[in-house]
Amino acid sequence: MRYVYFATFFIAILTVSVLGFRGTLSTKPPLELIPDMDHQAKYKPQAESPFFADGRADRPLPAGVVAYGRSSTAADGVFLAADDALYQGKNASGEWLHGFPPAVKVDARFMARGQDRYTIYCAPCHGALGDGNGITKQYGMGATPSYHDVRLRQMAEGEIYNTITNGKGNMLSYADKITPEDRWAVIAYVRALQRAQNGTAADVPPSHQSELGLK
Ligand code: HEC
């Protein structure tokens, strides 16, 4: 008797595996025992509606509304993000912005914020000095450039903004971690690092030049 059960079971498996589940598509709606709230009355975009006098289901925007949401580069929840300098790093003619957007004020507090964010998010690869010798180098990530190369010293602030926002090569985007304002603060700090590594005797205050044997 056991063998009969066994054989039936085996034949059932065999039948299903040969004939069943062969990837055929069905256009019939699936059997929904519990439809929950899957099917509800709704309008699809740009559909007609007899309910409104103009026959459109899409309603025109009330006067004075402001778009809210995500721009392509800005963090979540910023109004419109229409300031291209601040949110894209671009000037009015669409080129990379040189200098800082008018919306940010570069002062000591801003720099301190930049140092703070830089130390968290950039120093692991770019190093505390910006020379590309961060901790990741010891673990085999060798291609991190130094900020002190002429090319990166001359790079427009807006292009650095773009690198932080969208990433480059092995460097991922930091758009979800660093707000647009903080990205500019980081750039201010990167500029400070570059300045610090390329000082000349003329940068030493005259009162201290004698200590270096310059005078
Ligand atoms: C995970 C390691 C890593 C981190 C963290 C990192 N970078 Fe990078 N970064 C790289 C690498 C690798 C490159 C080279 C990318 C390439 O050219 O392919 C690079 C390139 C750059 C460049 C040069 C881009 C160019 O056009 O040549 C800048 C500027 C830069 N990073 C700034 C930053 C800043 C600012 C931060 C912090 C917000 C940061 N990076 C965080 C790895 C990192």
PDB file of N, CA and C and ligand atoms in Angstrom, residues 121-122 125-126 141 143-145 147 151-152 155 159-160 163-164 168-171 174 178 186 190, ligand 1:
ATOM      1  N   TYR A 121      33.452  62.550   5.944  1.00  0.00           N
ATOM      2  CA  TYR A 121      33.105  61.942   4.664  1.00  0.00           C
ATOM      3  C   TYR A 121      34.233  61.860   3.648  1.00  0.00           C
ATOM      4  N   CYS A 122      35.214  62.683   3.730  1.00  0.00           N
ATOM      5  CA  CYS A 122      36.231  62.707   2.669  1.00  0.00           C
ATOM      6  C   CYS A 122      37.589  62.203   3.130  1.00  0.00           C
ATOM      7  N   CYS A 125      39.361  58.683   2.495  1.00  0.00           N
ATOM      8  CA  CYS A 125      40.057  58.407   1.240  1.00  0.00           C
ATOM      9  C   CYS A 125      41.065  59.499   0.911  1.00  0.00           C
ATOM     10  N   HIS A 126      40.630  60.757   1.002  1.00  0.00           N
ATOM     11  CA  HIS A 126      41.496  61.849   0.538  1.00  0.00           C
ATOM     12  C   HIS A 126      42.535  62.251   1.576  1.00  0.00           C
ATOM     13  N   MET A 141      43.027  50.902  -1.805  1.00  0.00           N
ATOM     14  CA  MET A 141      42.390  51.834  -2.728  1.00  0.00           C
ATOM     15  C   MET A 141      43.420  52.891  -3.108  1.00  0.00           C
ATOM     16  N   ALA A 143      43.832  54.813  -6.047  1.00  0.00           N
ATOM     17  CA  ALA A 143      43.689  55.828  -7.092  1.00  0.00           C
ATOM     18  C   ALA A 143      43.110  57.154  -6.602  1.00  0.00           C
ATOM     19  N   THR A 144      43.126  57.370  -5.293  1.00  0.00           N
ATOM     20  CA  THR A 144      42.553  58.628  -4.798  1.00  0.00           C
ATOM     21  C   THR A 144      43.508  59.785  -5.103  1.00  0.00           C
ATOM     22  N   PRO A 145      43.047  60.772  -5.865  1.00  0.00           N
ATOM     23  CA  PRO A 145      43.960  61.851  -6.262  1.00  0.00           C
ATOM     24  C   PRO A 145      44.267  62.803  -5.110  1.00  0.00           C
ATOM     25  N   TYR A 147      44.570  66.605  -3.764  1.00  0.00           N
ATOM     26  CA  TYR A 147      43.987  67.912  -4.104  1.00  0.00           C
ATOM     27  C   TYR A 147      45.070  68.906  -4.489  1.00  0.00           C
ATOM     28  N   ARG A 151      45.837  70.448 -11.453  1.00  0.00           N
ATOM     29  CA  ARG A 151      44.507  70.341 -12.072  1.00  0.00           C
ATOM     30  C   ARG A 151      43.404  70.552 -11.037  1.00  0.00           C
ATOM     31  N   LEU A 152      43.545  69.929  -9.870  1.00  0.00           N
ATOM     32  CA  LEU A 152      42.485  70.060  -8.863  1.00  0.00           C
ATOM     33  C   LEU A 152      42.546  71.408  -8.151  1.00  0.00           C
ATOM     34  N   MET A 155      40.621  73.547 -10.533  1.00  0.00           N
ATOM     35  CA  MET A 155      39.261  73.120 -10.840  1.00  0.00           C
ATOM     36  C   MET A 155      38.240  74.104 -10.242  1.00  0.00           C
ATOM     37  N   GLU A 159      32.678  72.521 -10.151  1.00  0.00           N
ATOM     38  CA  GLU A 159      32.968  71.162 -10.610  1.00  0.00           C
ATOM     39  C   GLU A 159      33.234  70.239  -9.416  1.00  0.00           C
ATOM     40  N   ILE A 160      33.868  70.793  -8.382  1.00  0.00           N
ATOM     41  CA  ILE A 160      34.065  69.992  -7.163  1.00  0.00           C
ATOM     42  C   ILE A 160      32.693  69.676  -6.559  1.00  0.00           C
ATOM     43  N   THR A 163      31.308  66.860  -8.340  1.00  0.00           N
ATOM     44  CA  THR A 163      31.937  65.581  -7.955  1.00  0.00           C
ATOM     45  C   THR A 163      31.346  65.070  -6.643  1.00  0.00           C
ATOM     46  N   ILE A 164      31.168  65.964  -5.673  1.00  0.00           N
ATOM     47  CA  ILE A 164      30.584  65.531  -4.398  1.00  0.00           C
ATOM     48  C   ILE A 164      29.144  65.052  -4.627  1.00  0.00           C
ATOM     49  N   LYS A 168      32.454  60.340  -8.875  1.00  0.00           N
ATOM     50  CA  LYS A 168      33.284  60.223 -10.074  1.00  0.00           C
ATOM     51  C   LYS A 168      34.101  58.947  -9.959  1.00  0.00           C
ATOM     52  N   GLY A 169      34.095  58.138 -10.993  1.00  0.00           N
ATOM     53  CA  GLY A 169      34.861  56.896 -10.965  1.00  0.00           C
ATOM     54  C   GLY A 169      34.538  56.068  -9.723  1.00  0.00           C
ATOM     55  N   ASN A 170      35.562  55.751  -8.960  1.00  0.00           N
ATOM     56  CA  ASN A 170      35.362  54.940  -7.749  1.00  0.00           C
ATOM     57  C   ASN A 170      34.743  55.715  -6.601  1.00  0.00           C
ATOM     58  N   MET A 171      34.634  57.004  -6.765  1.00  0.00           N
ATOM     59  CA  MET A 171      34.070  57.815  -5.680  1.00  0.00           C
ATOM     60  C   MET A 171      32.568  57.922  -5.869  1.00  0.00           C
ATOM     61  N   TYR A 174      27.852  61.762  -2.797  1.00  0.00           N
ATOM     62  CA  TYR A 174      27.580  62.063  -1.383  1.00  0.00           C
ATOM     63  C   TYR A 174      26.323  62.913  -1.221  1.00  0.00           C
ATOM     64  N   ILE A 178      25.392  64.620   2.414  1.00  0.00           N
ATOM     65  CA  ILE A 178      25.846  65.986   2.666  1.00  0.00           C
ATOM     66  C   ILE A 178      24.882  66.952   1.980  1.00  0.00           C
ATOM     67  N   VAL A 186      32.336  72.048   2.632  1.00  0.00           N
ATOM     68  CA  VAL A 186      33.430  71.098   2.403  1.00  0.00           C
ATOM     69  C   VAL A 186      34.392  71.672   1.359  1.00  0.00           C
ATOM     70  N   VAL A 190      38.294  72.302   1.471  1.00  0.00           N
ATOM     71  CA  VAL A 190      39.249  71.746   0.498  1.00  0.00           C
ATOM     72  C   VAL A 190      40.162  72.866  -0.021  1.00  0.00           C
TER      73      VAL A 190
HETATM   74  C1  HEC B   1      35.697  56.023  -0.908  1.00  0.00           C
HETATM   75  C2  HEC B   1      36.820  56.923  -1.101  1.00  0.00           C
HETATM   76  C3  HEC B   1      36.481  58.382  -1.365  1.00  0.00           C
HETATM   77  C4  HEC B   1      35.781  59.245  -0.566  1.00  0.00           C
HETATM   78  C5  HEC B   1      35.157  58.948   0.789  1.00  0.00           C
HETATM   79  C6  HEC B   1      35.796  60.504  -1.243  1.00  0.00           C
HETATM   80  N1  HEC B   1      36.468  60.413  -2.421  1.00  0.00           N
HETATM   81 FE1  HEC B   1      36.831  61.911  -3.702  1.00  0.00          FE
HETATM   82  N2  HEC B   1      37.733  60.618  -4.964  1.00  0.00           N
HETATM   83  C7  HEC B   1      37.965  59.283  -4.720  1.00  0.00           C
HETATM   84  C8  HEC B   1      38.562  58.671  -5.898  1.00  0.00           C
HETATM   85  C9  HEC B   1      38.979  57.206  -6.013  1.00  0.00           C
HETATM   86  C10 HEC B   1      38.672  59.685  -6.857  1.00  0.00           C
HETATM   87  C11 HEC B   1      39.188  59.556  -8.293  1.00  0.00           C
HETATM   88  C12 HEC B   1      37.988  59.353  -9.176  1.00  0.00           C
HETATM   89  C13 HEC B   1      38.364  59.237 -10.617  1.00  0.00           C
HETATM   90  O1  HEC B   1      38.933  60.192 -11.160  1.00  0.00           O
HETATM   91  O2  HEC B   1      38.058  58.190 -11.170  1.00  0.00           O
HETATM   92  C14 HEC B   1      38.164  60.904  -6.231  1.00  0.00           C
HETATM   93  C15 HEC B   1      38.153  62.129  -6.852  1.00  0.00           C
HETATM   94  C16 HEC B   1      37.813  63.307  -6.229  1.00  0.00           C
HETATM   95  C17 HEC B   1      37.973  64.616  -6.815  1.00  0.00           C
HETATM   96  C18 HEC B   1      38.567  64.913  -8.193  1.00  0.00           C
HETATM   97  C19 HEC B   1      37.539  64.722  -9.247  1.00  0.00           C
HETATM   98  C20 HEC B   1      38.100  64.913 -10.622  1.00  0.00           C
HETATM   99  O3  HEC B   1      37.377  65.441 -11.458  1.00  0.00           O
HETATM  100  O4  HEC B   1      39.243  64.508 -10.877  1.00  0.00           O
HETATM  101  C21 HEC B   1      37.510  65.524  -5.896  1.00  0.00           C
HETATM  102  C22 HEC B   1      37.475  67.031  -6.055  1.00  0.00           C
HETATM  103  C23 HEC B   1      37.053  64.773  -4.755  1.00  0.00           C
HETATM  104  N3  HEC B   1      37.247  63.442  -4.983  1.00  0.00           N
HETATM  105  C24 HEC B   1      36.499  65.335  -3.636  1.00  0.00           C
HETATM  106  C25 HEC B   1      35.958  64.589  -2.589  1.00  0.00           C
HETATM  107  C26 HEC B   1      35.247  65.157  -1.470  1.00  0.00           C
HETATM  108  C27 HEC B   1      35.033  66.646  -1.262  1.00  0.00           C
HETATM  109  C28 HEC B   1      34.861  64.128  -0.677  1.00  0.00           C
HETATM  110  C29 HEC B   1      34.027  64.192   0.583  1.00  0.00           C
HETATM  111  C30 HEC B   1      32.711  64.713   0.433  1.00  0.00           C
HETATM  112  C31 HEC B   1      35.345  62.898  -1.285  1.00  0.00           C
HETATM  113  N4  HEC B   1      35.992  63.221  -2.442  1.00  0.00           N
HETATM  114  C32 HEC B   1      35.174  61.645  -0.757  1.00  0.00           C
HETATM  115  C33 HEC B   1      37.659  58.613  -3.574  1.00  0.00           C
HETATM  116  C34 HEC B   1      36.914  59.127  -2.523  1.00  0.00           C
END
